CSV table of C-alpha atoms in Angstrom, one decimal:
chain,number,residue,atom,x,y,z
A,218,UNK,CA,-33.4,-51.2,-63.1
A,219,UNK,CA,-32.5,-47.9,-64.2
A,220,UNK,CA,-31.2,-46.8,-60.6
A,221,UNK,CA,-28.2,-50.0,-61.3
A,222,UNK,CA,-27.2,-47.8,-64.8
A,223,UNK,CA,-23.9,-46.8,-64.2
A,224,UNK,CA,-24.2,-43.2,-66.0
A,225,UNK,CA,-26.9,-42.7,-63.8
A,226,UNK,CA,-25.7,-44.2,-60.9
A,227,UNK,CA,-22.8,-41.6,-62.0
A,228,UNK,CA,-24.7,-38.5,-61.9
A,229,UNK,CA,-26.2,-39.1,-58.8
A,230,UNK,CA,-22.8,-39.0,-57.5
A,231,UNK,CA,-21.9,-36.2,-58.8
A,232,UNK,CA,-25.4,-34.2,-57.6
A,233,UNK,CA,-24.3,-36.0,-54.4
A,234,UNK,CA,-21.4,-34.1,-54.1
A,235,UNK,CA,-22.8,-31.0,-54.8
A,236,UNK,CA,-25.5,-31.1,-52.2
A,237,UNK,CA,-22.2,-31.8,-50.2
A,238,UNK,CA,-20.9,-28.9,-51.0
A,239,UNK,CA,-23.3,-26.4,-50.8
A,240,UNK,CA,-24.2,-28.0,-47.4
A,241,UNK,CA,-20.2,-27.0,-46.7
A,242,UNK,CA,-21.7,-23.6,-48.1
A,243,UNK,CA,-24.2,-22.9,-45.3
A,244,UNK,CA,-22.2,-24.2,-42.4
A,245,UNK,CA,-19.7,-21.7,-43.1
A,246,UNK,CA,-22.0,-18.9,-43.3
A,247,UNK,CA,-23.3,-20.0,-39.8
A,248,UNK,CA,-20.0,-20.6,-38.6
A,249,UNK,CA,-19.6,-16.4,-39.1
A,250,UNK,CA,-22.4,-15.7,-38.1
A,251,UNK,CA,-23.1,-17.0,-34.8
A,252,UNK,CA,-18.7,-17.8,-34.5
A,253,UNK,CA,-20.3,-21.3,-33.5
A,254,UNK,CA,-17.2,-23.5,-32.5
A,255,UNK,CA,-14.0,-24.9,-33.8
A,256,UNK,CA,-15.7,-28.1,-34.4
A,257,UNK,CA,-17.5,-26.3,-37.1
A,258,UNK,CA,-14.5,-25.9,-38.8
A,259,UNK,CA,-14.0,-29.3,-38.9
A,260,UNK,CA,-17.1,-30.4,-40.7
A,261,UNK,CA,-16.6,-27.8,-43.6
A,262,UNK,CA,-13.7,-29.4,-43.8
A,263,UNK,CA,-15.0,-32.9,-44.2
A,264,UNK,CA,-17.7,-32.0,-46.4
A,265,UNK,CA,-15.8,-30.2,-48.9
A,266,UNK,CA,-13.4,-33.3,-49.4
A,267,UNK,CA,-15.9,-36.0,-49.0
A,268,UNK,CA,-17.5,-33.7,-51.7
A,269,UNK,CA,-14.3,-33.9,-54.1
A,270,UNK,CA,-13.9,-37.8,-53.3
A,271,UNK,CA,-17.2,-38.3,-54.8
A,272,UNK,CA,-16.1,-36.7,-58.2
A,273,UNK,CA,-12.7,-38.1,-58.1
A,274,UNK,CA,-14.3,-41.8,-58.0
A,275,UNK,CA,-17.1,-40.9,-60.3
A,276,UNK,CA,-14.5,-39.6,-63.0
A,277,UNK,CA,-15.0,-36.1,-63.0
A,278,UNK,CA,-11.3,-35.7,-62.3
A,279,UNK,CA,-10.0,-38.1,-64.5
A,280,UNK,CA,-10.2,-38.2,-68.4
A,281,UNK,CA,-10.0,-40.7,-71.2
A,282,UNK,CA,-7.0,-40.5,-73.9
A,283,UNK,CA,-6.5,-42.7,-76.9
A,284,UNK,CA,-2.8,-43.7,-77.5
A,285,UNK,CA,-0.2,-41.7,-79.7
A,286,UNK,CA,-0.4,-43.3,-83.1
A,287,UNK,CA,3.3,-43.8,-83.0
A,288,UNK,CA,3.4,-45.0,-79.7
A,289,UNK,CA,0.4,-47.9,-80.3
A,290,UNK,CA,2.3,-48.8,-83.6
A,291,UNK,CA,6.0,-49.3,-81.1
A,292,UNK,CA,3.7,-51.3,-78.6
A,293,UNK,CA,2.2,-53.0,-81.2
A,294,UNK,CA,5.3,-53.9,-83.1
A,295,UNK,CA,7.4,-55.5,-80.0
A,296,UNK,CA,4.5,-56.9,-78.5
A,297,UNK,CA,4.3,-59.2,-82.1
A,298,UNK,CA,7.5,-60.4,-81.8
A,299,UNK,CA,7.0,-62.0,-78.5
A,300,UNK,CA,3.6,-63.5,-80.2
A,301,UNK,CA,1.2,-61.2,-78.3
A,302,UNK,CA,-1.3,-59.6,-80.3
A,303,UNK,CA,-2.7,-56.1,-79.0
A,304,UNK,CA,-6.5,-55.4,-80.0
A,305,UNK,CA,-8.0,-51.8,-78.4
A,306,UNK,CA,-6.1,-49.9,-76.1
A,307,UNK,CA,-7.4,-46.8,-73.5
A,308,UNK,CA,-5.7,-44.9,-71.3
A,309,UNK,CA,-7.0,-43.1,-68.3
A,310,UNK,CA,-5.4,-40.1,-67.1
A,311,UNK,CA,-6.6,-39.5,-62.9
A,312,UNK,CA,-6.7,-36.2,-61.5
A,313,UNK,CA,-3.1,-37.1,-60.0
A,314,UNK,CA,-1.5,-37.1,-62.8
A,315,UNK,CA,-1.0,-40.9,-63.2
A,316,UNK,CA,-2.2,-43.0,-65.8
A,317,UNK,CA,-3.7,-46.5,-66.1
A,318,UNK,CA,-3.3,-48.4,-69.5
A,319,UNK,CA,-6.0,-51.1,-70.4
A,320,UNK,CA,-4.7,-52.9,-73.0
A,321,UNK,CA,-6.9,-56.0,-75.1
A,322,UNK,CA,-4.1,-58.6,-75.4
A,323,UNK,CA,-4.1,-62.2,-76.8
A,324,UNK,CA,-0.8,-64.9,-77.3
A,325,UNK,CA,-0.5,-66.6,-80.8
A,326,UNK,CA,1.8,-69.5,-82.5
A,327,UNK,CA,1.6,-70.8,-79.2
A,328,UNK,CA,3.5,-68.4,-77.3
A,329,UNK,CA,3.6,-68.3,-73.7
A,330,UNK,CA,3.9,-64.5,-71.6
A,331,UNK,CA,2.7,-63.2,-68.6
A,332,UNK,CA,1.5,-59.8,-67.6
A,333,UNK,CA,4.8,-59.0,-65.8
A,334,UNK,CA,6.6,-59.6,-68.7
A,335,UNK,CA,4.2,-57.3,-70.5
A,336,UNK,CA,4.8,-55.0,-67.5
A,337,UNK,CA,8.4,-54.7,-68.2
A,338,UNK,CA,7.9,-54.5,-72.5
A,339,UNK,CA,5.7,-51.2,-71.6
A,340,UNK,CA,7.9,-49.9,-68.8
A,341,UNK,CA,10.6,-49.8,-71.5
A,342,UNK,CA,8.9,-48.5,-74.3
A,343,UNK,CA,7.1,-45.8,-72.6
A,344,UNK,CA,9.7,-44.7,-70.2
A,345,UNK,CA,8.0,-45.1,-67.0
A,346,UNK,CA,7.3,-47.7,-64.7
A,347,UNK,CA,4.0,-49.6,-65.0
A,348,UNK,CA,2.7,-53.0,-62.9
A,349,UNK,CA,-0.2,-55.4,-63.4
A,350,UNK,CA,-3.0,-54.8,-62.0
A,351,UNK,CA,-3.9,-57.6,-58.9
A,352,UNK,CA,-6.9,-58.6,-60.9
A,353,UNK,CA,-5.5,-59.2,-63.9
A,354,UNK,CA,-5.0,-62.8,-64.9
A,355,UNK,CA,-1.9,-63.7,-64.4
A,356,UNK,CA,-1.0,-65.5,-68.3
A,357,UNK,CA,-2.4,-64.6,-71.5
A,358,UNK,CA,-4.1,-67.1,-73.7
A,359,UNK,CA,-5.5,-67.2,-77.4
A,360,UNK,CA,-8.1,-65.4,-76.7
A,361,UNK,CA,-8.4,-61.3,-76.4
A,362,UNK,CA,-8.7,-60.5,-72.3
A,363,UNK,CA,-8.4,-56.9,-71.0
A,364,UNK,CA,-5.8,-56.2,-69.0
A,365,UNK,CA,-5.1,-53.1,-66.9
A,366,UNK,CA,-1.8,-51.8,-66.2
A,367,UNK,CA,-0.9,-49.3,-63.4
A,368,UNK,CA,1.8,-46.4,-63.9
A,369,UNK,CA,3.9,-47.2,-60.5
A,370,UNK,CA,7.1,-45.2,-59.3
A,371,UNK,CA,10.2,-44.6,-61.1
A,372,UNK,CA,11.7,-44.6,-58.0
A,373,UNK,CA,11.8,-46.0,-54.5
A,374,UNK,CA,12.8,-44.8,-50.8
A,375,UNK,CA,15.0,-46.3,-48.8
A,376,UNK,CA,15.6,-44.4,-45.8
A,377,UNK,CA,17.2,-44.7,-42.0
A,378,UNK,CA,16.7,-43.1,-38.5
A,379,UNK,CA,18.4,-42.4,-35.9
A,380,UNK,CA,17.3,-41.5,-32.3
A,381,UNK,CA,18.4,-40.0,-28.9
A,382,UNK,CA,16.1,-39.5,-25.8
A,383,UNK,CA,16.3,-36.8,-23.8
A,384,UNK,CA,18.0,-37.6,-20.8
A,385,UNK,CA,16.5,-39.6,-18.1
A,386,UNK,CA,13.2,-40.5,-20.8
A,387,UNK,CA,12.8,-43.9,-21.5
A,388,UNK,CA,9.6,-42.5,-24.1
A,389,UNK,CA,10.9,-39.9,-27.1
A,390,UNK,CA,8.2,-37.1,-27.6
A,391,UNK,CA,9.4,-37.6,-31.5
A,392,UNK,CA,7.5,-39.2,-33.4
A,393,UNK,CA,8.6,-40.3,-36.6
A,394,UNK,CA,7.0,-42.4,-39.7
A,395,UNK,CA,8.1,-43.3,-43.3
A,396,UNK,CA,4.8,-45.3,-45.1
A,397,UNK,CA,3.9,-45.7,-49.0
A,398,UNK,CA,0.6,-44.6,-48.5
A,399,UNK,CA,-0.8,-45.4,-52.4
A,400,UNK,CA,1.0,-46.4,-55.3
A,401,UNK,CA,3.2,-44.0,-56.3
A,402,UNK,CA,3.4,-42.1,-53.3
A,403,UNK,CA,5.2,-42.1,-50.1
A,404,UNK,CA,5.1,-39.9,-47.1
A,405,UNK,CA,7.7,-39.3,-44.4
A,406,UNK,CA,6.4,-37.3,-41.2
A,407,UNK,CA,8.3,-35.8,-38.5
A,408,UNK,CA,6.2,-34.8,-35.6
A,409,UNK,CA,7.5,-33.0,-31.8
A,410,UNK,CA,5.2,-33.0,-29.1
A,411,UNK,CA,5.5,-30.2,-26.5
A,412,UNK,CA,8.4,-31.0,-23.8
A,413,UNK,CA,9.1,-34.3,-23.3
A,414,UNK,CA,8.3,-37.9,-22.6
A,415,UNK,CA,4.9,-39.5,-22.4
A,416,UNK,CA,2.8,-36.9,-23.0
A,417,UNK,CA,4.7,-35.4,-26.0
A,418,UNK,CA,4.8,-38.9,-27.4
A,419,UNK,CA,0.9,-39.7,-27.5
A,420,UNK,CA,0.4,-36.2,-28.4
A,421,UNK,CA,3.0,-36.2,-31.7
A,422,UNK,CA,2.2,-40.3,-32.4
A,423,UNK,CA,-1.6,-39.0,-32.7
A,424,UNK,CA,-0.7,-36.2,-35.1
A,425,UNK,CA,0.8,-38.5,-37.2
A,426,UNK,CA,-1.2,-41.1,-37.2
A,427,UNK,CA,-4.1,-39.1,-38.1
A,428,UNK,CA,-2.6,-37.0,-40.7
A,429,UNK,CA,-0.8,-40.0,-42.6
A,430,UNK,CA,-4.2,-41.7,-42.3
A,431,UNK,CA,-6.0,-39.2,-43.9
A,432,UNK,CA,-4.0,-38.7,-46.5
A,433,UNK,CA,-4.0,-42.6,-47.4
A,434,UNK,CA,-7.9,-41.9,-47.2
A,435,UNK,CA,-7.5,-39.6,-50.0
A,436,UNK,CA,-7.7,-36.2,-48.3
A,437,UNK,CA,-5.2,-33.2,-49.4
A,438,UNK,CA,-2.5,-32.7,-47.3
A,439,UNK,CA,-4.1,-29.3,-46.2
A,440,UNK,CA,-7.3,-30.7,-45.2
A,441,UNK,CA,-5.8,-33.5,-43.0
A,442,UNK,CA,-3.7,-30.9,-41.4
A,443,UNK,CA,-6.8,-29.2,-40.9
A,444,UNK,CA,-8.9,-32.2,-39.0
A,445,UNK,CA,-5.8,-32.9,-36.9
A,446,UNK,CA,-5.5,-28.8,-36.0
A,447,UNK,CA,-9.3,-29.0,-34.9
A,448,UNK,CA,-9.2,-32.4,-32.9
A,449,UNK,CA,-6.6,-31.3,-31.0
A,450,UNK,CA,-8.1,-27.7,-30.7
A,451,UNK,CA,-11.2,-30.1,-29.2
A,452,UNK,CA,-9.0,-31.9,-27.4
A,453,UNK,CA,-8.8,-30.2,-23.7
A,454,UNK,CA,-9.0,-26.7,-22.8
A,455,UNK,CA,-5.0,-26.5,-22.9
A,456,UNK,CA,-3.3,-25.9,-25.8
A,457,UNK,CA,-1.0,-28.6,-27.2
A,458,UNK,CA,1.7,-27.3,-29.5
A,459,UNK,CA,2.9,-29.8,-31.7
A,460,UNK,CA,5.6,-29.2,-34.7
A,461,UNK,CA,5.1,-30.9,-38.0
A,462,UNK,CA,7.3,-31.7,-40.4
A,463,UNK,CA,6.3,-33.8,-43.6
A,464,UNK,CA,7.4,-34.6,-47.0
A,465,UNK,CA,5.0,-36.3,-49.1
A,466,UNK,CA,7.2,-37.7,-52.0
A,467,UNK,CA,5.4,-38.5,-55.8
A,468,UNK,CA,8.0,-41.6,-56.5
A,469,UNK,CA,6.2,-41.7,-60.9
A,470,UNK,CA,7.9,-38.1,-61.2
A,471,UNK,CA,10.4,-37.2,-59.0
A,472,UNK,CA,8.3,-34.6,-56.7
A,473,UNK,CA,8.8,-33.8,-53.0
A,474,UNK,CA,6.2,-31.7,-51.8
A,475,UNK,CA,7.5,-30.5,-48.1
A,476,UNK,CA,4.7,-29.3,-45.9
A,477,UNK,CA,6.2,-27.6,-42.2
A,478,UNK,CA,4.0,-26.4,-39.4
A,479,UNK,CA,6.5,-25.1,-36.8
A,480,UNK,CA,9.4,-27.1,-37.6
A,481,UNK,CA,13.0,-27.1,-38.0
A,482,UNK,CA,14.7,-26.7,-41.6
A,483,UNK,CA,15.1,-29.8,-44.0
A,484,UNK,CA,18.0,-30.3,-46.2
A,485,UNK,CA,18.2,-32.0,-50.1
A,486,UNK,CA,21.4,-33.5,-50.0
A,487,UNK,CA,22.7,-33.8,-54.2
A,488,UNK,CA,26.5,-35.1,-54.7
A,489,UNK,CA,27.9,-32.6,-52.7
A,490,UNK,CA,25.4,-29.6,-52.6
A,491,UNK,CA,22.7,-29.0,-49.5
A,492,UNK,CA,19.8,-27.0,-50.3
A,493,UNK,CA,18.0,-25.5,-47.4
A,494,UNK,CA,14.3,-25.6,-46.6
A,495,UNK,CA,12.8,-23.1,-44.1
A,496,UNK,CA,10.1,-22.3,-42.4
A,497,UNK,CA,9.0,-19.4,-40.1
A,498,UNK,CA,5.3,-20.4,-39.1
A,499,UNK,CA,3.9,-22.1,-35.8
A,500,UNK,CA,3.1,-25.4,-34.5
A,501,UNK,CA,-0.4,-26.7,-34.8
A,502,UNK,CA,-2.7,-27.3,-31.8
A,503,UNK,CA,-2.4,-23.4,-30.9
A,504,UNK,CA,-5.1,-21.2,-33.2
A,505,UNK,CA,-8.1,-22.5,-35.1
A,506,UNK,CA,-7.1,-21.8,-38.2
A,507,UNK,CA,-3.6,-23.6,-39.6
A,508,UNK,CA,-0.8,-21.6,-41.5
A,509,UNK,CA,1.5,-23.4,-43.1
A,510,UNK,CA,4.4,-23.6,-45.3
A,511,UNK,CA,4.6,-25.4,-49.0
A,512,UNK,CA,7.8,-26.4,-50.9
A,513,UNK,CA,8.0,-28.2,-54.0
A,514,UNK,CA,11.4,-29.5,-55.7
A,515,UNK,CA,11.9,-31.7,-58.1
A,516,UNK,CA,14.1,-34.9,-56.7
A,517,UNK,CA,15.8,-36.9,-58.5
A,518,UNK,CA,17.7,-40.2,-58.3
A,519,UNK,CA,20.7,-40.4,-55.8
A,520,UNK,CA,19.3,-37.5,-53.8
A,521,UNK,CA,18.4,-37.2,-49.7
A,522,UNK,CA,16.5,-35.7,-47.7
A,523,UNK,CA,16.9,-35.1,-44.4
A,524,UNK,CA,14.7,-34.2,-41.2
A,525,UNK,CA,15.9,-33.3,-38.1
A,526,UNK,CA,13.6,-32.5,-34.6
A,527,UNK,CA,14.7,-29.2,-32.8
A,528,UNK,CA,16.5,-31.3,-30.6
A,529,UNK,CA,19.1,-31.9,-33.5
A,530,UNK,CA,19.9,-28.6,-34.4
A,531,UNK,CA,19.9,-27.3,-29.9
A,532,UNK,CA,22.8,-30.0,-29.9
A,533,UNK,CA,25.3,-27.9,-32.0
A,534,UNK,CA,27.8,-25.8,-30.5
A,535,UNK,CA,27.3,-22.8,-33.2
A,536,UNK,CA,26.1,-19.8,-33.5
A,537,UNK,CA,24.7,-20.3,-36.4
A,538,UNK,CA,22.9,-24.1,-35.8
A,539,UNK,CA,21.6,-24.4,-39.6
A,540,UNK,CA,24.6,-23.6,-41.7
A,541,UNK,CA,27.0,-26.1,-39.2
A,542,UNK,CA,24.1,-28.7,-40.2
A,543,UNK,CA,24.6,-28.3,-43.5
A,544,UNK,CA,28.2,-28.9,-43.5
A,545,UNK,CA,28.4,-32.0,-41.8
A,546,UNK,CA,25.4,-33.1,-44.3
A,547,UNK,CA,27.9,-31.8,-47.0
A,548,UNK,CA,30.6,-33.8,-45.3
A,549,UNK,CA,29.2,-36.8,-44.7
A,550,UNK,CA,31.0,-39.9,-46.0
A,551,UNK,CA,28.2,-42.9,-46.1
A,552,UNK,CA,26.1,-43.0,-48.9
A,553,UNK,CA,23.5,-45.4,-47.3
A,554,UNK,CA,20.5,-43.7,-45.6
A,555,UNK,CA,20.9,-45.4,-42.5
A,556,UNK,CA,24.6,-44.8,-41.9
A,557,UNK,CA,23.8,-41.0,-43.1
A,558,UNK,CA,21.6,-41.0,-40.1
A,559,UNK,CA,23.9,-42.6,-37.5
A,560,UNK,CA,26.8,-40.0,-38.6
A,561,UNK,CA,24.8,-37.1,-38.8
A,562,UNK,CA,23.8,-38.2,-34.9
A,563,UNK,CA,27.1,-38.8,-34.0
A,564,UNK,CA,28.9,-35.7,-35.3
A,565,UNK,CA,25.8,-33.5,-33.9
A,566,UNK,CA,25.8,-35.1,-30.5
A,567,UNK,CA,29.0,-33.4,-28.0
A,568,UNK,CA,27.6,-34.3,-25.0
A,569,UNK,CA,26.3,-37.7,-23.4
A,570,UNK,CA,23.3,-36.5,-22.2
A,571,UNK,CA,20.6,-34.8,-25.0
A,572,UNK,CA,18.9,-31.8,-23.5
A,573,UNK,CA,16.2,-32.5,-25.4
A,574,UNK,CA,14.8,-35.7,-27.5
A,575,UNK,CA,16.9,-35.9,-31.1
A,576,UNK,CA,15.5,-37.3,-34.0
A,577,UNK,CA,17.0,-37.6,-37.7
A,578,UNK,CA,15.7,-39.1,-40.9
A,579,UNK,CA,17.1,-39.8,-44.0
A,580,UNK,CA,15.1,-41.0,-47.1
A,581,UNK,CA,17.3,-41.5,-50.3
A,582,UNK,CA,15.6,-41.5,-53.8
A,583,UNK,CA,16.3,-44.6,-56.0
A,584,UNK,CA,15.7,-45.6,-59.4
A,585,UNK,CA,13.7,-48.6,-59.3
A,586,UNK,CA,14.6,-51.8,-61.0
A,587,UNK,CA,11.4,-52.1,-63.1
A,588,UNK,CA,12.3,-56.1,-63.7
């Protein structure tokens, strides 16, 4: 029976993940030695982050905290006079920063409330946004249950799109997708395949699909950019430039993390102030190894960002393409995502005919209504 103990059951995890590891170790050192092939690459990749999954789920990234003493006694307090009576109360703290409350709760004098309402009680008092767990039950009786409750975004995105094919393409090589991938997070991706049309679209609808996919899966952002890079290294002989653009958004704190592989700039659109964000390196699906480049702002509610395909920024008579951008952005006179998007299109686009396929994106930050 001793194999079903969860602490051991725990550290053979965690010695799991090691032998992962140093099995990442030794195909490395082959992989310079004999300069074996870009699928190599690949399966360091994966073993290093199947390795780091492992600990994650086993807890070696995440950490138990007892409650402030002054914040138990506030929970404790309003909680009485609604009739609920709190018993023990844990938090856990996971290695992404975002916490889970488990809270021993029971109703008395007959009192009637439901985790939701709970929900909202803690939301208030501790200043972020928390949800039920699915499992929970859904009322609280007179006797103690434990109940688990989920730190969820402050915020949500609502964002818009707006599109024009190159001309004579039915197909856009664009490819485009907005998609809460956990709790808490949500990540936008922009990806251009090379040219136009059919081709550019399964090659840029694959990029994203795989990246957004592994990210959901729990790989870092670097790591999924790193698969994708290798597949399509793998892919045919040819290589198959493809710019990406994504910003993976942390909706509990207010962080956009903006990740560019060969792309355009994006903008942060705040009352009326545009912040720029550049990049200078190359598309993947050209060299083994990926370079790319990391921005991290802090976002707050009532801001925007917007991503544009190259296509956007060919379509504007200037000499300089970028700073013209940014004053329309600056200029604009809807303050709903999608009719941002349809006047950025419509200001940028002179002539009836794209030379190339346009794409634009605008995903607005909103406080959430935690009610």
């Amino acid at each position: 029976m001793a194999k079903y103990n969860l602490a051991y059951t725990g550290e053979y995890l965690e010695n799991s993940a090691k032998v992962l590891d140093k099995m990442a170790d030794i195909y490395e050192k082959l992989s310079d030695r004999y300069h074996s092939s870009e699928v190599s690459g690949s399966v360091i990749v994966q073993l290093r982050e199947i390795a780091r999954l492992i600990m994650e789920f086993t807890g070696a990234y995440s950490r138990e905290m007892q409650p402030d003493a002054q914040v138990y006694e506030e929970i404790e307090k309003n909680f009485d006079k609604r009739g609920i009576r709190l018993g023990q109360m844990r938090i856990i703290e996971r290695g992404d920063g975002t916490r889970e409350y488990y809270l021993q709760l029971k109703t008395y004098k007959n009192k009637c409330s439901t985790t939701r309402e709970v929900a909202g009680m803690l939301s208030d008092i501790l200043g972020t946004g928390v949800i039920p767990e699915e499992n929970n039950r859904v009322m609280l009786n007179g006797n103690y249950n434990e109940y688990i409750f989920a730190e969820c975004g402050r915020f949500h995105i609502i964002y818009g799109v707006a599109r024009k094919n190159k001309a004579g393409n039915v197909i856009s090589g664009d490819t485009y997708s907005v998609e809460e991938i956990s709790q808490g997070k949500t990540i936008i991706s922009l990806a251009d395949g090379m040219g136009a049309g059919t081709r550019a679209n399964e090659d840029s609808a694959l990029v994203v699909e795989l990246v957004e996919e592994a990210v959901r899966a729990g790989f870092s952002e670097k790591a999924a950019i790193d698969m994708v890079n290798t597949a399509l290294m793998a892919k045919d002989k040819e290589s198959v430039p493809i710019t990406v653009d994504m910003c993976v958004i942390d909706t509990v704190i207010g962080i956009a993390n903006f990740i560019k592989l060969g792309a355009v700039a994006t903008y942060i659109k705040r009352d009326g102030w545009v912040e720029l964000i550049q990049s200078e390196t190359l598309p993947i699906g050209i060299f083994r190894k990926v370079d790319f480049d990391r921005s991290i702002k802090k976002i707050y509610a009532g801001d925007y960002m917007i991503m544009v395909s190259d296509g956007v920024l060919e379509a504007i008579e200037s000499l300089d393409k970028e700073e013209r951008l940014m004053s329309i952005i600056a200029g604009l006179v809807s303050n709903n995502p999608q009719g941002m998007a349809e006047e950025i299109m419509e200001k940028v686009q002179k002539t009836a005919e794209p030379n190339d396929d346009m794409t634009v994106i605008v995903a607005g930050m909103f406080a959430r209504d935690q009610r």
